[in-house]
PDB file of C-alpha atoms in Angstrom:
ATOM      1  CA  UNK A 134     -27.682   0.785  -1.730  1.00 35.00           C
ATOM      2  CA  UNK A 135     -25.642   0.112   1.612  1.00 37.00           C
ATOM      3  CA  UNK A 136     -22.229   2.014   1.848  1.00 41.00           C
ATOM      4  CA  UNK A 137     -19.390   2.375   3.859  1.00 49.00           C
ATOM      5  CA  UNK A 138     -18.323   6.086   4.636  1.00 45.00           C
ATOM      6  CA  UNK A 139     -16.295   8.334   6.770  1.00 37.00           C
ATOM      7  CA  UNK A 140     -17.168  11.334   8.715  1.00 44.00           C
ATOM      8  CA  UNK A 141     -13.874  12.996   8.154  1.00 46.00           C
ATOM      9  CA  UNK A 142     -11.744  13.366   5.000  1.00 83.00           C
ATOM     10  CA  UNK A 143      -8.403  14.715   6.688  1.00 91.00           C
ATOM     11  CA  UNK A 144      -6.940  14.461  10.278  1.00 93.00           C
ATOM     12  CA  UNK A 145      -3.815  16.248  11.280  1.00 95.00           C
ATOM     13  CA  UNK A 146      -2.265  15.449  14.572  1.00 96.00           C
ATOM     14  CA  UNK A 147       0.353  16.355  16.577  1.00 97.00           C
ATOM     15  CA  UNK A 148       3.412  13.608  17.305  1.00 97.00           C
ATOM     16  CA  UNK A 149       2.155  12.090  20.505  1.00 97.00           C
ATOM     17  CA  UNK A 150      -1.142  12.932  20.795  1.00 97.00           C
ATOM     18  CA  UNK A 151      -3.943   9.944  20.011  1.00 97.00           C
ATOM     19  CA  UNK A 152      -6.393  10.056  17.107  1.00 97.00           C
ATOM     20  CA  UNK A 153      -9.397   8.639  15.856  1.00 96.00           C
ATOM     21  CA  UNK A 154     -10.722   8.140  12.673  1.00 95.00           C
ATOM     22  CA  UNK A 155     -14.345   7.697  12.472  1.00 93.00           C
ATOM     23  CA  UNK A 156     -16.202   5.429   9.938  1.00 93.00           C
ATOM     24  CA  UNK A 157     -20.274   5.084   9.286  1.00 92.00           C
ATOM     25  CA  UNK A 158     -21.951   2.016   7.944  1.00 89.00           C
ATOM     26  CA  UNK A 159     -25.470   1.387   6.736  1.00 81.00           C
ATOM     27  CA  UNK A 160     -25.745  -2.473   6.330  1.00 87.00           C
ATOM     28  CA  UNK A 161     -26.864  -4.230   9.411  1.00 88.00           C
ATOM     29  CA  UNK A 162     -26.269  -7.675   8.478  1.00 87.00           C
ATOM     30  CA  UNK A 163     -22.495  -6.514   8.475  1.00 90.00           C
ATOM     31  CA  UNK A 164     -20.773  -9.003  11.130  1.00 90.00           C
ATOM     32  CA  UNK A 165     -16.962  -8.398  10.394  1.00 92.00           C
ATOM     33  CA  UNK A 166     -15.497  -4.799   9.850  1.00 94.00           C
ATOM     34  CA  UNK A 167     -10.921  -4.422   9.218  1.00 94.00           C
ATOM     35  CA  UNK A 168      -9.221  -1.382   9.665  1.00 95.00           C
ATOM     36  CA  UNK A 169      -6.892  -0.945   6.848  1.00 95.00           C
ATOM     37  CA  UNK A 170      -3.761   1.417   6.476  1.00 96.00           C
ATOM     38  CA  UNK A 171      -2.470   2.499   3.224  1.00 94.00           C
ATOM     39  CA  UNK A 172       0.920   4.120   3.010  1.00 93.00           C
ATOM     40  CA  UNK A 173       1.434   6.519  -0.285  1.00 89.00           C
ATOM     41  CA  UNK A 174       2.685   3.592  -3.079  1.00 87.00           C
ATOM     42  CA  UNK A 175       1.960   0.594  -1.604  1.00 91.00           C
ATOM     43  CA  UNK A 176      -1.093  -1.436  -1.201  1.00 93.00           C
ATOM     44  CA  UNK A 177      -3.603  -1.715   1.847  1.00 94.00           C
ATOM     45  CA  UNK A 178      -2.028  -3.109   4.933  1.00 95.00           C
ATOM     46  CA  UNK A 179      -4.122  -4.840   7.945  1.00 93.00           C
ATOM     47  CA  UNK A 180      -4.361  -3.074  10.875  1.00 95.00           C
ATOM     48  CA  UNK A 181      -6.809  -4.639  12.835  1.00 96.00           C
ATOM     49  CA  UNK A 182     -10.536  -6.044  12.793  1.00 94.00           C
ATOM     50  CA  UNK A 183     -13.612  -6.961  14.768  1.00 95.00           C
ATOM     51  CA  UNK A 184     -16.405  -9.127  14.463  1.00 93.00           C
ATOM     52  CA  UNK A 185     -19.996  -7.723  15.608  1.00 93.00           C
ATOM     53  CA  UNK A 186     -20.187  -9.717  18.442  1.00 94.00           C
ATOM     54  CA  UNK A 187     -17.341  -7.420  20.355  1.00 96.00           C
ATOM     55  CA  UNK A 188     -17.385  -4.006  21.307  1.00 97.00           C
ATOM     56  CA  UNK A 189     -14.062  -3.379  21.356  1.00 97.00           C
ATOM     57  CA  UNK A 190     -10.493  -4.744  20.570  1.00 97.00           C
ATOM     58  CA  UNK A 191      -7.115  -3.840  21.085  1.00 97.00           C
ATOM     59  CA  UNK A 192      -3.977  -4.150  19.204  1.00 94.00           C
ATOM     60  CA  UNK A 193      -0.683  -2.760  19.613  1.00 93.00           C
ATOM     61  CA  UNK A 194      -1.145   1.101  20.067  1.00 96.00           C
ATOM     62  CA  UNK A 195      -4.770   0.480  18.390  1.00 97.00           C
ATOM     63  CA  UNK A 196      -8.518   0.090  19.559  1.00 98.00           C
ATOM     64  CA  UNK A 197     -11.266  -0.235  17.594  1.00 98.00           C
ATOM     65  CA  UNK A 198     -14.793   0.082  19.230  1.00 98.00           C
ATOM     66  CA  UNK A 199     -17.680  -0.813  17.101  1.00 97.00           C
ATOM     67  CA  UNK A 200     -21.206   0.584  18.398  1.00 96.00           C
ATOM     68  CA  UNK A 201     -23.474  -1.396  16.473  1.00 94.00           C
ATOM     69  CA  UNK A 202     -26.649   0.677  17.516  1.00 94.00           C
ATOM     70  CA  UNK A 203     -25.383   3.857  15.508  1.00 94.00           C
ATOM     71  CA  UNK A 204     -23.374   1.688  13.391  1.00 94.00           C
ATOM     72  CA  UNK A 205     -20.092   3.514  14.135  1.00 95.00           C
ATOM     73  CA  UNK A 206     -16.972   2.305  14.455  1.00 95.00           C
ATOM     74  CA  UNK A 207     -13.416   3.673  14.803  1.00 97.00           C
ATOM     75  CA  UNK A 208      -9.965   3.480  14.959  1.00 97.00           C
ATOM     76  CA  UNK A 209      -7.750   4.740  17.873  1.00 98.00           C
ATOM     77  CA  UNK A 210      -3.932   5.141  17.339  1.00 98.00           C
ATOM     78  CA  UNK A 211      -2.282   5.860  20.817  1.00 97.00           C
ATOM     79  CA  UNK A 212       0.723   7.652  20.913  1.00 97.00           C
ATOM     80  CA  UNK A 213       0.402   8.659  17.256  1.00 97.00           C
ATOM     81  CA  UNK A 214       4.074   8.547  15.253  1.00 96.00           C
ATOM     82  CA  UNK A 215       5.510  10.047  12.049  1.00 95.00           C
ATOM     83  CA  UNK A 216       5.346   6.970  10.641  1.00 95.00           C
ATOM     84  CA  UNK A 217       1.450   6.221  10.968  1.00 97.00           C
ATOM     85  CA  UNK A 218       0.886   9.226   8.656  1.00 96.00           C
ATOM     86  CA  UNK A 219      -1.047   7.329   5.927  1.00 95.00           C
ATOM     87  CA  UNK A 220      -4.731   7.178   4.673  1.00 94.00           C
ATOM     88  CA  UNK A 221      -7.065   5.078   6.856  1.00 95.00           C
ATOM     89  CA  UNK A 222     -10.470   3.122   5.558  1.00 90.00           C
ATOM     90  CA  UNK A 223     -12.765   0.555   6.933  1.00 93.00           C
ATOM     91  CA  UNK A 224     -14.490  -2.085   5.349  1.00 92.00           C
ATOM     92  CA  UNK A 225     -17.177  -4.054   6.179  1.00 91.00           C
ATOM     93  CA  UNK A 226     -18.176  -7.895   5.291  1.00 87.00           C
ATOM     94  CA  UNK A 227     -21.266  -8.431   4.724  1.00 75.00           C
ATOM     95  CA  UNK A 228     -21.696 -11.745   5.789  1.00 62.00           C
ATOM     96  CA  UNK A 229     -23.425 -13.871   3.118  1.00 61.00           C
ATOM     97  CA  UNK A 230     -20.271 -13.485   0.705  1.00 64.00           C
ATOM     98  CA  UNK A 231     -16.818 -12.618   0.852  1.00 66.00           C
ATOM     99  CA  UNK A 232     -17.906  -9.048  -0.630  1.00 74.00           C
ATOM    100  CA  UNK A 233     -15.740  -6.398   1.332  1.00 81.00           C
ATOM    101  CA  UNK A 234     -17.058  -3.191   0.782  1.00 86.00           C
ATOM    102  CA  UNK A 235     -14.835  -0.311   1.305  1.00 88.00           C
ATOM    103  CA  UNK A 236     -14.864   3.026   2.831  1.00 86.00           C
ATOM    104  CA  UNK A 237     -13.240   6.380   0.914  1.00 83.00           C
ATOM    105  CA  UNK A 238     -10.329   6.928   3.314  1.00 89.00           C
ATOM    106  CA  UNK A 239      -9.204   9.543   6.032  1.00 92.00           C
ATOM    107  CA  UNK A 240      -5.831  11.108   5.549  1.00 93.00           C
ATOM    108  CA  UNK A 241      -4.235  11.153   9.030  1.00 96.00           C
ATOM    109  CA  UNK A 242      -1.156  13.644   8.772  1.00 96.00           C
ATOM    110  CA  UNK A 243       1.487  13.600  11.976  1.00 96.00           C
ATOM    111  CA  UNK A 244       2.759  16.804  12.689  1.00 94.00           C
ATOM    112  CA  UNK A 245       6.741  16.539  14.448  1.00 89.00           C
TER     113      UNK A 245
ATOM    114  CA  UNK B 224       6.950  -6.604   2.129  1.00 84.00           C
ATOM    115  CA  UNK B 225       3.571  -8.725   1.797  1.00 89.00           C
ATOM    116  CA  UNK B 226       4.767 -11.671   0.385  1.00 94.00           C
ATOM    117  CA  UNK B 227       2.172 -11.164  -2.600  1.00 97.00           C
ATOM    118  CA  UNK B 228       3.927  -9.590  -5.956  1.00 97.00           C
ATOM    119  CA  UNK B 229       2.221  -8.368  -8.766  1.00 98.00           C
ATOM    120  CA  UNK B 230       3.531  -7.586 -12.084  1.00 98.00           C
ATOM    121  CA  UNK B 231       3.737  -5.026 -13.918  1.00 97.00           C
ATOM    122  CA  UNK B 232       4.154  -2.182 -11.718  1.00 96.00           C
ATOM    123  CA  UNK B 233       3.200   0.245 -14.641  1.00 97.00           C
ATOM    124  CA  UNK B 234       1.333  -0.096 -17.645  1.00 97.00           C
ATOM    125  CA  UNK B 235       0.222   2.085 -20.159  1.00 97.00           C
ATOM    126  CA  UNK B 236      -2.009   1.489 -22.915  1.00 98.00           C
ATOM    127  CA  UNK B 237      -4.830   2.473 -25.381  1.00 98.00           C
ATOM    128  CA  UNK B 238      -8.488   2.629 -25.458  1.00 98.00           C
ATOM    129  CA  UNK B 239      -9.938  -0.884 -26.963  1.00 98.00           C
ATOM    130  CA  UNK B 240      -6.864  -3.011 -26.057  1.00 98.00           C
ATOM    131  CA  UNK B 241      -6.343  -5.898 -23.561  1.00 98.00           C
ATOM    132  CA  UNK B 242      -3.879  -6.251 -21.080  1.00 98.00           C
ATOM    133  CA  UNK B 243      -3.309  -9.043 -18.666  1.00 98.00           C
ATOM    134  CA  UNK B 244      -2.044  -8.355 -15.088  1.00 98.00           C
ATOM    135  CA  UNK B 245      -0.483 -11.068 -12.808  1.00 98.00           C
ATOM    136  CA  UNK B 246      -0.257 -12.049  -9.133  1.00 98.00           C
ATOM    137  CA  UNK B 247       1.707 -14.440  -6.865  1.00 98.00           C
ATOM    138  CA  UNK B 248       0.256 -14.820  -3.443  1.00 98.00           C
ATOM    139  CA  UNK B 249       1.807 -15.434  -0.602  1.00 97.00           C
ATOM    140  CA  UNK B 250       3.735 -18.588   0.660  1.00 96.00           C
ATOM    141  CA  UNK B 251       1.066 -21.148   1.543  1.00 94.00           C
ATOM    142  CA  UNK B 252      -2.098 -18.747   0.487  1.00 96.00           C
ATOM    143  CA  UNK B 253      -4.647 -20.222  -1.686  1.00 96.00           C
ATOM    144  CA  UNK B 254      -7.027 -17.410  -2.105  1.00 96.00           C
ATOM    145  CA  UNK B 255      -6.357 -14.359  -4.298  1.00 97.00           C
ATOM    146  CA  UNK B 256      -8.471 -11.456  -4.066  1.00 95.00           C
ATOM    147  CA  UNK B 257      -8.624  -8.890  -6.871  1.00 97.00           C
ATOM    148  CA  UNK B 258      -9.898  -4.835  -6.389  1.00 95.00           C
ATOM    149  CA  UNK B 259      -9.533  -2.469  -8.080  1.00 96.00           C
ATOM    150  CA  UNK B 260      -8.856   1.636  -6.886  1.00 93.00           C
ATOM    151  CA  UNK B 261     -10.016   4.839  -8.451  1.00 87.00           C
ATOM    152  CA  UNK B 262      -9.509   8.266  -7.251  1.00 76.00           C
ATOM    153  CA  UNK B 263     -13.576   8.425  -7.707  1.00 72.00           C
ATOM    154  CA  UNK B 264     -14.913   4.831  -6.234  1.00 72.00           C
ATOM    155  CA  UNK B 265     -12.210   4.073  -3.896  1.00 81.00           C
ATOM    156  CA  UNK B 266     -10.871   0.682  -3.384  1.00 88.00           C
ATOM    157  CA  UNK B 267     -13.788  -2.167  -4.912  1.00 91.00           C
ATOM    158  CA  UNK B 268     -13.918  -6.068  -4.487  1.00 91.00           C
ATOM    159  CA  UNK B 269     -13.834  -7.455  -8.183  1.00 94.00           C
ATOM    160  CA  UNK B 270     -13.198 -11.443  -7.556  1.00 95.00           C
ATOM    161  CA  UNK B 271     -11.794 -13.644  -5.339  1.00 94.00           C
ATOM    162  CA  UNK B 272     -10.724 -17.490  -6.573  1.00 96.00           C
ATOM    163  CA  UNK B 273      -9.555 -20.259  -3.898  1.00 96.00           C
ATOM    164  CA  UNK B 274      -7.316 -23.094  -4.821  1.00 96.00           C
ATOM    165  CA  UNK B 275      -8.423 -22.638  -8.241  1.00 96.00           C
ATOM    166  CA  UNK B 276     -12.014 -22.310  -8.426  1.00 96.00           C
ATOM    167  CA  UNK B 277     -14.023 -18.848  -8.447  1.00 95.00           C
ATOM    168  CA  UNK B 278     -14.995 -17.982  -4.875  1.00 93.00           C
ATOM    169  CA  UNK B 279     -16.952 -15.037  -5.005  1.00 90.00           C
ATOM    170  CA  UNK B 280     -17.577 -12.609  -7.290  1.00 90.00           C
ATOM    171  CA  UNK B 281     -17.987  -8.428  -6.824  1.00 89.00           C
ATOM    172  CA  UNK B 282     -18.167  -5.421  -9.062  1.00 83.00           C
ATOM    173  CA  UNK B 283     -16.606  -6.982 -11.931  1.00 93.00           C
ATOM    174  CA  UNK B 284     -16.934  -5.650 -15.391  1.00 95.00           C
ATOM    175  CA  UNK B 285     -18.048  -8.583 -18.239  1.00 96.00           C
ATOM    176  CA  UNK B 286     -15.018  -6.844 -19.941  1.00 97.00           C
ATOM    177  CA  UNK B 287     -12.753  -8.475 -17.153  1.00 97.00           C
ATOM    178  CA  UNK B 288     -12.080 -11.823 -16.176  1.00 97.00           C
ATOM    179  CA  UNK B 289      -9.797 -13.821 -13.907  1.00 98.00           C
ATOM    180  CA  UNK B 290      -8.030 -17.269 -13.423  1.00 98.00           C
ATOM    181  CA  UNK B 291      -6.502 -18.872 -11.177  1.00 98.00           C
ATOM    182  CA  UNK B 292      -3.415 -21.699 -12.329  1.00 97.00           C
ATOM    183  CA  UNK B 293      -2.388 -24.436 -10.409  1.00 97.00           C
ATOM    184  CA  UNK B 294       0.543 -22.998  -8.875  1.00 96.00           C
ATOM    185  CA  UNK B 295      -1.955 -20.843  -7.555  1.00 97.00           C
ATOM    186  CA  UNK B 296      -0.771 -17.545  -9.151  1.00 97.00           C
ATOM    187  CA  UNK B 297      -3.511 -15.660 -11.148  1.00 98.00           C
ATOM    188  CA  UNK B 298      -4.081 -13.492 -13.989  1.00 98.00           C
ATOM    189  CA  UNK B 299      -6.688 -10.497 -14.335  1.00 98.00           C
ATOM    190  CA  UNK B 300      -7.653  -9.927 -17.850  1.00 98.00           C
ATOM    191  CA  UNK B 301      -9.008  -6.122 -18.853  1.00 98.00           C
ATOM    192  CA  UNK B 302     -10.211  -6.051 -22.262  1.00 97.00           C
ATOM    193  CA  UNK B 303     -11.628  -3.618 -24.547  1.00 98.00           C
ATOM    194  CA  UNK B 304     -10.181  -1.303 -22.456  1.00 98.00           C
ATOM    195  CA  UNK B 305     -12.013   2.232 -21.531  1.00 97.00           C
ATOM    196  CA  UNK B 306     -10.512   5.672 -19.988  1.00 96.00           C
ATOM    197  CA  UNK B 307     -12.134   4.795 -17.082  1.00 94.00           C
ATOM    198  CA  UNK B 308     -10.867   1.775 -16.123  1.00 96.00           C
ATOM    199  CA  UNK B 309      -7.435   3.726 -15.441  1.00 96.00           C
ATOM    200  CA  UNK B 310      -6.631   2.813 -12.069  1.00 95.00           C
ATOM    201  CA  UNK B 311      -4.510   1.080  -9.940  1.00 96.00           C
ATOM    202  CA  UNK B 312      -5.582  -2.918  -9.329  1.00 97.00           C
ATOM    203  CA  UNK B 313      -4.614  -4.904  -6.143  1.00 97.00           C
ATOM    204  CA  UNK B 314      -4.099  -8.120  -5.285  1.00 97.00           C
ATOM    205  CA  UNK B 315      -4.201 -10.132  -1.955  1.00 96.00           C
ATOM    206  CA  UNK B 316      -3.946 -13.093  -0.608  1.00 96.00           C
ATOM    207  CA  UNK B 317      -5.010 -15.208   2.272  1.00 94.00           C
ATOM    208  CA  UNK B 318      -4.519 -18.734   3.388  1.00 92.00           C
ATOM    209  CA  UNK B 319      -8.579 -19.749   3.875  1.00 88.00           C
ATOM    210  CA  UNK B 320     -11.459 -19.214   1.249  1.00 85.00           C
ATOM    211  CA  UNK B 321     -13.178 -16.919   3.725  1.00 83.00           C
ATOM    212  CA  UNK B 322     -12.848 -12.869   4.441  1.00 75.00           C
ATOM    213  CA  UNK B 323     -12.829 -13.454   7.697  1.00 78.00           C
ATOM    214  CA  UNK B 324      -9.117 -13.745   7.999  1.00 80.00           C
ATOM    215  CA  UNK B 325      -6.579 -11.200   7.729  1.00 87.00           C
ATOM    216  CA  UNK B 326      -5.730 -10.572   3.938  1.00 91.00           C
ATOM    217  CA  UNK B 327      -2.374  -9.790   1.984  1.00 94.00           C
ATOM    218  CA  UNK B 328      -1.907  -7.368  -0.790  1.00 96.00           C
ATOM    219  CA  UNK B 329       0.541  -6.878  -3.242  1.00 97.00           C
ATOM    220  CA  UNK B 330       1.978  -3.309  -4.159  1.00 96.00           C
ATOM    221  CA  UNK B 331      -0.442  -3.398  -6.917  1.00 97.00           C
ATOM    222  CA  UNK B 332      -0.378  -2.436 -10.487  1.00 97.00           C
ATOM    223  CA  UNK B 333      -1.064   1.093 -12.094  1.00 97.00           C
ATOM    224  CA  UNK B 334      -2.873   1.038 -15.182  1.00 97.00           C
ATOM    225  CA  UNK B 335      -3.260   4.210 -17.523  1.00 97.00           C
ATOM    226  CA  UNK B 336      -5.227   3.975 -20.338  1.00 97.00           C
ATOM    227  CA  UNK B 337      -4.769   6.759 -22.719  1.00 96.00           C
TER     228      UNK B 337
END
């Protein structure tokens, strides 16, 4: 059936530098895709989202660009920070129900 | 801090039982969202109520059900309860019945089943 996945199961970064975490969908008919963080004990936090009908968006220190062609999208953490050490996943809607459908997560680690 | 609590933090309990876990939304939400995450399927959509009535409906076991009361907390009942269904269960909340608005969860609720 249609998934949600990510290319990469662990990112470790330097303090400073920017990284992005990468996330593949199958479904098409997908028109709304949310960035979630997840610090270790505590439940999924909002980051940011999209709807198909941008490219790109920008939050504080965050981007995410959605290439609907390859059906790619990612997250972009400038200036990444101790404290964004977490595990990252996307999910997509798929747009005839409220049926989020989640992808398995990307550790990012912050090195000091 | 969310806004959403769930309770208990921890439970532990045997194969075959029923347990019964509970969630206050937010302030002002009236939809509750319920998933549940494994170490092997990640985090999964089981149900979502709004103001009461059953929104929307995902990868929910017949085992489990859900309610919403009118003070717009709601209860997730697991029953005949199976090694697998160890995991730890999340709630969120958001203000409209759609998923296309920003949602809250709870620090969720670990469930062992020995």
């Amino acid at each position: 059936g249609e998934s949600v996945g990510l290319h990469l199961p662990t990112l470790s970064v330097q303090e400073g530098d920017n990284s992005i975490i990468n996330c593949a969908y199958s479904n098409s008919a997908s028109d709304y895709f949310i960035w979630y963080k997840q610090e270790s004990g505590k439940g999924p936090q909002f980051i940011i989202d999209i709807r198909s009908n941008m490219d790109k968006r920008q939050g504080q220190r965050v981007t995410v660009l959605l290439n609907k062609t390859v059906k790619h999208l990612s997250l972009q953490i400038a200036a990444t920070q101790p404290g964004d050490s977490a595990v990252y996943f996307c999910a997509e809607r798929s747009g005839n129900n409220n049926d989020m459908r989640f992808g398995a997560g990307t550790r990012l680690t912050v090195k000091p | 801090d969310s806004g959403v609590t769930q309770t208990p933090k921890h439970l532990i309990t045997a194969t075959g039982q029923r347990v019964t876990l509970r969630c206050s939304p937010r302030s002002g939400d009236l939809s509750v969202y319920w998933y549940q995450q494994s170490l092997d399927q990640g985090l999964q959509f089981l149900i979502q109520y709004y103001n009461g009535e059953e929104r929307a409906k995902g990868n929910i076991l017949e085992r489990f059900s859900a309610q919403q009361f009118p003070d717009l907390h709601s209860e997730l009942n697991l029953s005949s309860l199976e090694l697998g269904d160890s995991a730890l269960y999340f709630c969120a909340s958001s203000w409209s019945s759609s998923s296309y608005n920003e949602q809250f969860f709870g620090p969720g609720t670990r469930l062992t089943v020995l």
